[in-house]
Each structure stands twice: as C-alpha cells, then as structure tokens.
mmCIF file of C-alpha atoms and ligand atoms in Angstrom:
data_model
loop_
_atom_site.group_PDB
_atom_site.id
_atom_site.type_symbol
_atom_site.label_atom_id
_atom_site.label_comp_id
_atom_site.label_asym_id
_atom_site.label_seq_id
_atom_site.Cartn_x
_atom_site.Cartn_y
_atom_site.Cartn_z
ATOM 1 C CA UNK A 1 113.259 89.782 101.527
ATOM 2 C CA UNK A 2 112.754 86.052 101.236
ATOM 3 C CA UNK A 3 110.497 86.147 98.139
ATOM 4 C CA UNK A 4 112.968 88.343 96.192
ATOM 5 C CA UNK A 5 116.009 87.041 94.298
ATOM 6 C CA UNK A 6 118.453 89.564 92.874
ATOM 7 C CA UNK A 7 120.387 87.879 90.073
ATOM 8 C CA UNK A 8 123.962 88.836 90.817
ATOM 9 C CA UNK A 9 125.575 86.796 88.054
ATOM 10 C CA UNK A 10 128.287 88.852 86.277
ATOM 11 C CA UNK A 11 126.896 87.985 82.832
ATOM 12 C CA UNK A 12 123.518 89.459 83.777
ATOM 13 C CA UNK A 13 125.121 92.564 85.288
ATOM 14 C CA UNK A 14 127.328 93.080 82.218
ATOM 15 C CA UNK A 15 124.397 92.812 79.829
ATOM 16 C CA UNK A 16 122.269 95.182 81.932
ATOM 17 C CA UNK A 17 125.058 97.772 81.735
ATOM 18 C CA UNK A 18 124.973 97.461 77.936
ATOM 19 C CA UNK A 19 121.184 97.942 77.975
ATOM 20 C CA UNK A 20 121.524 101.131 80.012
ATOM 21 C CA UNK A 21 123.822 102.779 77.446
ATOM 22 C CA UNK A 22 121.696 105.169 75.384
ATOM 23 C CA UNK A 23 123.872 104.409 72.336
ATOM 24 C CA UNK A 24 122.660 100.776 72.302
ATOM 25 C CA UNK A 25 120.350 100.461 69.284
ATOM 26 C CA UNK A 26 117.093 98.536 68.920
ATOM 27 C CA UNK A 27 118.543 95.352 67.471
ATOM 28 C CA UNK A 28 121.224 94.950 70.134
ATOM 29 C CA UNK A 29 118.803 95.997 72.890
ATOM 30 C CA UNK A 30 116.303 93.303 71.862
ATOM 31 C CA UNK A 31 119.013 90.632 71.769
ATOM 32 C CA UNK A 32 120.319 91.640 75.209
ATOM 33 C CA UNK A 33 116.834 91.569 76.784
ATOM 34 C CA UNK A 34 116.307 88.080 75.387
ATOM 35 C CA UNK A 35 119.700 86.834 76.626
ATOM 36 C CA UNK A 36 119.092 88.279 80.094
ATOM 37 C CA UNK A 37 115.691 86.562 80.215
ATOM 38 C CA UNK A 38 117.353 83.222 79.446
ATOM 39 C CA UNK A 39 119.974 83.705 82.152
ATOM 40 C CA UNK A 40 117.373 84.832 84.690
ATOM 41 C CA UNK A 41 115.019 82.037 83.632
ATOM 42 C CA UNK A 42 117.698 79.462 84.436
ATOM 43 C CA UNK A 43 117.604 80.706 88.038
ATOM 44 C CA UNK A 44 113.836 81.287 88.259
ATOM 45 C CA UNK A 45 112.995 77.801 86.982
ATOM 46 C CA UNK A 46 115.275 75.880 89.315
ATOM 47 C CA UNK A 47 112.242 74.494 91.210
ATOM 48 C CA UNK A 48 110.365 73.132 88.167
ATOM 49 C CA UNK A 49 108.938 69.731 89.123
ATOM 50 C CA UNK A 50 110.679 66.624 87.797
ATOM 51 C CA UNK A 51 109.458 63.083 87.193
ATOM 52 C CA UNK A 52 111.429 59.891 86.630
ATOM 53 C CA UNK A 53 111.240 58.198 83.228
ATOM 54 C CA UNK A 54 112.895 55.072 81.913
ATOM 55 C CA UNK A 55 115.707 55.630 79.387
ATOM 56 C CA UNK A 56 117.934 53.105 77.697
ATOM 57 C CA UNK A 57 121.528 54.340 77.583
ATOM 58 C CA UNK A 58 124.120 52.569 75.398
ATOM 59 C CA UNK A 59 125.144 50.765 78.605
ATOM 60 C CA UNK A 60 121.909 49.903 80.449
ATOM 61 C CA UNK A 61 118.342 50.938 81.225
ATOM 62 C CA UNK A 62 117.907 53.511 83.993
ATOM 63 C CA UNK A 63 115.336 55.778 85.608
ATOM 64 C CA UNK A 64 116.243 59.416 85.028
ATOM 65 C CA UNK A 65 114.522 62.800 85.690
ATOM 66 C CA UNK A 66 112.715 64.947 83.101
ATOM 67 C CA UNK A 67 110.553 68.084 83.517
ATOM 68 C CA UNK A 68 107.118 66.890 84.646
ATOM 69 C CA UNK A 69 104.284 67.620 82.180
ATOM 70 C CA UNK A 70 103.798 70.774 80.163
ATOM 71 C CA UNK A 71 103.011 72.949 83.122
ATOM 72 C CA UNK A 72 104.704 76.250 82.389
ATOM 73 C CA UNK A 73 103.063 79.438 81.130
ATOM 74 C CA UNK A 74 104.931 82.624 80.279
ATOM 75 C CA UNK A 75 102.795 85.772 80.512
ATOM 76 C CA UNK A 76 104.433 88.955 79.219
ATOM 77 C CA UNK A 77 103.006 92.343 80.148
ATOM 78 C CA UNK A 78 102.675 94.069 76.754
ATOM 79 C CA UNK A 79 104.532 95.519 75.187
ATOM 80 C CA UNK A 80 107.951 95.421 76.809
ATOM 81 C CA UNK A 81 107.454 92.043 78.510
ATOM 82 C CA UNK A 82 107.255 90.459 75.030
ATOM 83 C CA UNK A 83 110.978 91.056 74.639
ATOM 84 C CA UNK A 84 111.684 88.465 77.349
ATOM 85 C CA UNK A 85 109.442 85.651 76.058
ATOM 86 C CA UNK A 86 111.789 84.006 73.535
ATOM 87 C CA UNK A 87 114.564 84.016 76.122
ATOM 88 C CA UNK A 88 112.440 81.782 78.353
ATOM 89 C CA UNK A 89 111.094 79.679 75.485
ATOM 90 C CA UNK A 90 114.720 78.904 74.635
ATOM 91 C CA UNK A 91 114.778 76.999 77.948
ATOM 92 C CA UNK A 92 111.254 75.515 77.857
ATOM 93 C CA UNK A 93 110.042 75.456 74.224
ATOM 94 C CA UNK A 94 106.757 73.720 75.167
ATOM 95 C CA UNK A 95 105.611 76.507 77.518
ATOM 96 C CA UNK A 96 102.280 78.138 76.711
ATOM 97 C CA UNK A 97 102.244 81.925 76.275
ATOM 98 C CA UNK A 98 99.504 84.246 77.591
ATOM 99 C CA UNK A 99 99.381 88.022 77.120
ATOM 100 C CA UNK A 100 98.284 90.907 79.294
ATOM 101 C CA UNK A 101 98.137 94.313 77.610
ATOM 102 C CA UNK A 102 98.703 97.234 79.967
ATOM 103 C CA UNK A 103 99.914 100.743 79.363
ATOM 104 C CA UNK A 104 100.818 103.306 81.962
ATOM 105 C CA UNK A 105 99.029 106.640 81.742
ATOM 106 C CA UNK A 106 101.734 109.294 81.248
ATOM 107 C CA UNK A 107 100.208 111.703 83.774
ATOM 108 C CA UNK A 108 98.639 109.532 86.458
ATOM 109 C CA UNK A 109 101.084 106.600 86.019
ATOM 110 C CA UNK A 110 98.111 104.285 86.547
ATOM 111 C CA UNK A 111 98.012 101.062 84.446
ATOM 112 C CA UNK A 112 95.180 100.601 81.904
ATOM 113 C CA UNK A 113 94.267 97.145 80.596
ATOM 114 C CA UNK A 114 93.639 96.689 76.866
ATOM 115 C CA UNK A 115 94.121 92.942 76.357
ATOM 116 C CA UNK A 116 94.079 89.694 78.327
ATOM 117 C CA UNK A 117 94.379 86.164 76.977
ATOM 118 C CA UNK A 118 95.654 83.408 79.229
ATOM 119 C CA UNK A 119 96.226 79.695 78.551
ATOM 120 C CA UNK A 120 93.462 77.492 79.889
ATOM 121 C CA UNK A 121 93.421 75.852 82.390
ATOM 122 C CA UNK A 122 95.725 78.174 84.297
ATOM 123 C CA UNK A 123 95.257 76.741 87.816
ATOM 124 C CA UNK A 124 97.924 74.018 87.739
ATOM 125 C CA UNK A 125 100.539 75.897 85.772
ATOM 126 C CA UNK A 126 103.610 77.673 87.032
ATOM 127 C CA UNK A 127 103.181 81.157 85.565
ATOM 128 C CA UNK A 128 106.155 83.392 84.833
ATOM 129 C CA UNK A 129 105.077 87.004 84.352
ATOM 130 C CA UNK A 130 107.671 89.038 82.458
ATOM 131 C CA UNK A 131 108.235 92.785 82.249
ATOM 132 C CA UNK A 132 111.703 94.353 82.019
ATOM 133 C CA UNK A 133 110.696 97.311 84.225
ATOM 134 C CA UNK A 134 109.172 97.374 87.724
ATOM 135 C CA UNK A 135 108.742 101.105 88.397
ATOM 136 C CA UNK A 136 105.805 102.120 90.652
ATOM 137 C CA UNK A 137 104.720 98.466 90.587
ATOM 138 C CA UNK A 138 101.221 99.413 89.383
ATOM 139 C CA UNK A 139 101.416 97.350 86.170
ATOM 140 C CA UNK A 140 102.874 94.231 87.813
ATOM 141 C CA UNK A 141 100.328 94.316 90.655
ATOM 142 C CA UNK A 142 97.427 94.767 88.187
ATOM 143 C CA UNK A 143 98.680 91.958 85.903
ATOM 144 C CA UNK A 144 99.034 89.527 88.805
ATOM 145 C CA UNK A 145 95.587 90.577 90.125
ATOM 146 C CA UNK A 146 94.140 89.560 86.711
ATOM 147 C CA UNK A 147 95.968 86.255 86.659
ATOM 148 C CA UNK A 148 94.721 85.418 90.151
ATOM 149 C CA UNK A 149 91.147 86.416 89.180
ATOM 150 C CA UNK A 150 91.439 83.898 86.317
ATOM 151 C CA UNK A 151 92.542 81.199 88.772
ATOM 152 C CA UNK A 152 96.363 81.435 88.556
ATOM 153 C CA UNK A 153 98.087 80.286 91.755
ATOM 154 C CA UNK A 154 101.772 79.550 91.258
ATOM 155 C CA UNK A 155 103.147 82.859 90.038
ATOM 156 C CA UNK A 156 106.669 84.187 89.531
ATOM 157 C CA UNK A 157 107.509 87.684 88.361
ATOM 158 C CA UNK A 158 110.680 88.436 86.424
ATOM 159 C CA UNK A 159 112.012 91.934 85.713
ATOM 160 C CA UNK A 160 115.361 93.220 84.487
ATOM 161 C CA UNK A 161 115.360 96.435 86.548
ATOM 162 C CA UNK A 162 113.319 97.315 89.643
ATOM 163 C CA UNK A 163 112.888 100.505 91.626
ATOM 164 C CA UNK A 164 112.738 100.060 95.417
ATOM 165 C CA UNK A 165 109.254 101.644 95.433
ATOM 166 C CA UNK A 166 107.833 99.117 92.948
ATOM 167 C CA UNK A 167 109.503 96.140 94.574
ATOM 168 C CA UNK A 168 108.022 97.081 97.953
ATOM 169 C CA UNK A 169 104.549 97.594 96.471
ATOM 170 C CA UNK A 170 104.607 94.262 94.627
ATOM 171 C CA UNK A 171 105.843 92.367 97.696
ATOM 172 C CA UNK A 172 103.098 93.864 99.854
ATOM 173 C CA UNK A 173 100.299 93.244 97.311
ATOM 174 C CA UNK A 174 101.390 89.695 96.400
ATOM 175 C CA UNK A 175 103.567 88.206 99.157
ATOM 176 C CA UNK A 176 103.089 84.707 97.669
ATOM 177 C CA UNK A 177 104.776 85.650 94.356
ATOM 178 C CA UNK A 178 108.463 84.885 93.864
ATOM 179 C CA UNK A 179 110.176 87.934 92.356
ATOM 180 C CA UNK A 180 113.367 87.788 90.265
ATOM 181 C CA UNK A 181 115.216 91.056 89.656
ATOM 182 C CA UNK A 182 118.247 91.672 87.426
ATOM 183 C CA UNK A 183 119.245 94.892 89.212
ATOM 184 C CA UNK A 184 117.697 96.960 91.986
ATOM 185 C CA UNK A 185 118.107 100.616 91.002
ATOM 186 C CA UNK A 186 118.196 103.773 93.169
ATOM 187 C CA UNK A 187 114.781 105.429 92.860
ATOM 188 C CA UNK A 188 111.985 106.775 90.664
ATOM 189 C CA UNK A 189 112.092 110.311 89.282
ATOM 190 C CA UNK A 190 109.139 112.761 89.211
ATOM 191 C CA UNK A 191 107.848 111.113 85.984
ATOM 192 C CA UNK A 192 107.978 107.679 87.659
ATOM 193 C CA UNK A 193 110.928 106.591 85.483
ATOM 194 C CA UNK A 194 113.572 104.397 87.089
ATOM 195 C CA UNK A 195 116.930 106.101 87.853
ATOM 196 C CA UNK A 196 119.445 105.377 86.460
ATOM 197 C CA UNK A 197 117.294 102.826 84.611
ATOM 198 C CA UNK A 198 117.443 102.423 80.846
ATOM 199 C CA UNK A 199 114.647 104.718 79.645
ATOM 200 C CA UNK A 200 111.414 103.365 78.169
ATOM 201 C CA UNK A 201 111.971 99.643 77.655
ATOM 202 C CA UNK A 202 109.038 99.207 75.236
ATOM 203 C CA UNK A 203 110.202 102.021 73.005
ATOM 204 C CA UNK A 204 113.775 100.739 73.012
ATOM 205 C CA UNK A 205 112.723 97.157 72.160
ATOM 206 C CA UNK A 206 110.340 98.149 69.368
ATOM 207 C CA UNK A 207 112.063 101.276 68.060
ATOM 208 C CA UNK A 208 109.156 103.620 68.845
ATOM 209 C CA UNK A 209 109.150 107.004 70.613
HETATM 210 O O1 PRP B 301 105.683 99.781 87.451
HETATM 211 P P1 PRP B 301 104.928 100.747 86.600
HETATM 212 O O2 PRP B 301 104.970 102.144 87.152
HETATM 213 O O3 PRP B 301 103.541 100.305 86.295
HETATM 214 O O4 PRP B 301 105.739 100.887 85.237
HETATM 215 C C1 PRP B 301 106.240 99.802 84.550
HETATM 216 C C2 PRP B 301 105.486 99.591 83.264
HETATM 217 O O5 PRP B 301 105.751 100.669 82.355
HETATM 218 C C3 PRP B 301 106.248 100.143 81.135
HETATM 219 O O6 PRP B 301 105.232 99.888 80.234
HETATM 220 P P2 PRP B 301 104.555 101.037 79.374
HETATM 221 O O7 PRP B 301 103.346 101.576 80.059
HETATM 222 O O8 PRP B 301 105.586 102.028 78.964
HETATM 223 O O9 PRP B 301 104.005 100.236 78.132
HETATM 224 P P3 PRP B 301 104.838 99.623 76.902
HETATM 225 O O10 PRP B 301 105.488 98.379 77.418
HETATM 226 O O11 PRP B 301 103.789 99.381 75.888
HETATM 227 O O12 PRP B 301 105.857 100.649 76.459
HETATM 228 C C4 PRP B 301 106.932 98.863 81.574
HETATM 229 O O13 PRP B 301 107.172 97.974 80.534
HETATM 230 C C5 PRP B 301 105.988 98.337 82.622
HETATM 231 O O14 PRP B 301 104.905 97.585 82.085
HETATM 232 O O1 URA B 302 111.899 103.678 83.782
HETATM 233 C C1 URA B 302 110.859 103.154 83.301
HETATM 234 C C2 URA B 302 109.647 103.176 83.995
HETATM 235 C C3 URA B 302 108.566 102.591 83.428
HETATM 236 N N1 URA B 302 108.674 102.011 82.210
HETATM 237 C C4 URA B 302 109.836 101.999 81.528
HETATM 238 O O2 URA B 302 109.895 101.472 80.419
HETATM 239 N N2 URA B 302 110.909 102.583 82.094
HETATM 240 MG MG1 MG B 303 106.744 101.917 77.473
#
C-alpha cells in the first residue's frame, strides 16, 4: 500500500488509546485530537517544498532553507475534521483553511453535502483533508471528488482511525492521494461504525449526542 502511511509512533498510539476510552470527556478528547493532528502533520508534511533564503547569523551570512511560499491548505470535513485543524495550524500558521460540510445519513450511510468553501486558487496548493474517522470511505471520497472538481491536485488525507473497508475504497477511488492513518482498526459493524473505534467523533469533540 504505497500511498498509505500508518503512523506507528508510540505517542500517537498512546493518545489514540486515550481517545477510545469512553470515560474520556469532551475537553480532553478535543485536546487529544488536536495533539494527534500535530504529530501526524509532522509526518504528512515532510515533503513540503523548501527554498533557499539568505540569512545573517551572528557569525556570517548563509543561504538556508525555508518553506516555499504560502502553499498549504487544510480542508476539514465538517464537523469532526474541524477538531484536527488547529493541530496542523500549530505547524504551519499561514495555511489557508477551507471547509466541506458533509453528514452521513444514519440509515443509508451515504454522505450529504451542506457546505463547501475552498481557498482560491486551489490548483497550486498542497491540500490536507482532515477527518478523524474513515469508516465506509463515502465522506472522504465525496470530499476529495469536490476538491478535484474545484481544481485541487495535490491532495493528502489524514485520519486518526480507519476501517479496512474505507481505506480500500478511498485508495481505489483516489489512487493519487497520499493517506495518513493513526490506526487501522478491525472492521465496520452493521451500523457502519468502526470497531473498536471511538464512537462518533463529531459528537465526542463537540459534546453533542
Ligand atoms: O467513512 P464514512 O462512512 O463516510 O464515515 C465517516 C464520516 O462520519 C463522520 O461524520 P458524521 O456524518 O458523523 O458527521 P459529523 O462529523 O458532523 O458528526 C466522520 O467524521 C466522517 O466524516
Ligand atoms: O465509527 C465511526 C464511523 C463514522 N463516524 C464516526 O464518527 N465514527
Ligand atoms: Mg458524527
């Protein structure tokens, strides 16, 4: 699976275990999601382009690399993907933020769009789509379809937990997208929830039911 990176770092695994615990409350859950996004972002952004600039050190003048331009866009899938945005902005504060609103129908499990606003122009940007949960893959595939329809080309997808079914579907639909996964779980249940998973990520981040 060359376009999939499972983040095996112990800090990420430890924090995911804390997320799974049903006793973890909203405040702690939100903080953990943000911290995991920062740790995963460090890995996912390792190929950001650099350019050389001149800097005067206390000793001499040298050419030294900095991130080239302001080329990053973070695009959370609402609502739960929002929880990961600040974790990535902690690494790249100048990134632009787009939003795609999707909810999954409880019965059909199909994604429905209710909002889309992307930074313009999108073509030259590296776009990091965030959503903690990749279950059937329907929402991630639909969000990336939208971004491509708007001209997005260089797309990465970052999720905290994936089900094998969703990962396979996303890879097939968008083989050009680099996928970063915190943990690959066992399977979906009959309600298309990830097992063992962590429940409904959006509800746990925002304290809704
Ligand atoms: O892979 P899928 O089967 O499409 O499921 C994953 C989607 O379901 C959840 O969102 P939800 O519909 O619960 O919306 P919310 O974030 O507003 O809670 C989750 O945050 C993903 O967006
Ligand atoms: O397990 C799941 C599946 C979809 N969305 C969630 O928030 N959790
Ligand atoms: Mg939800």
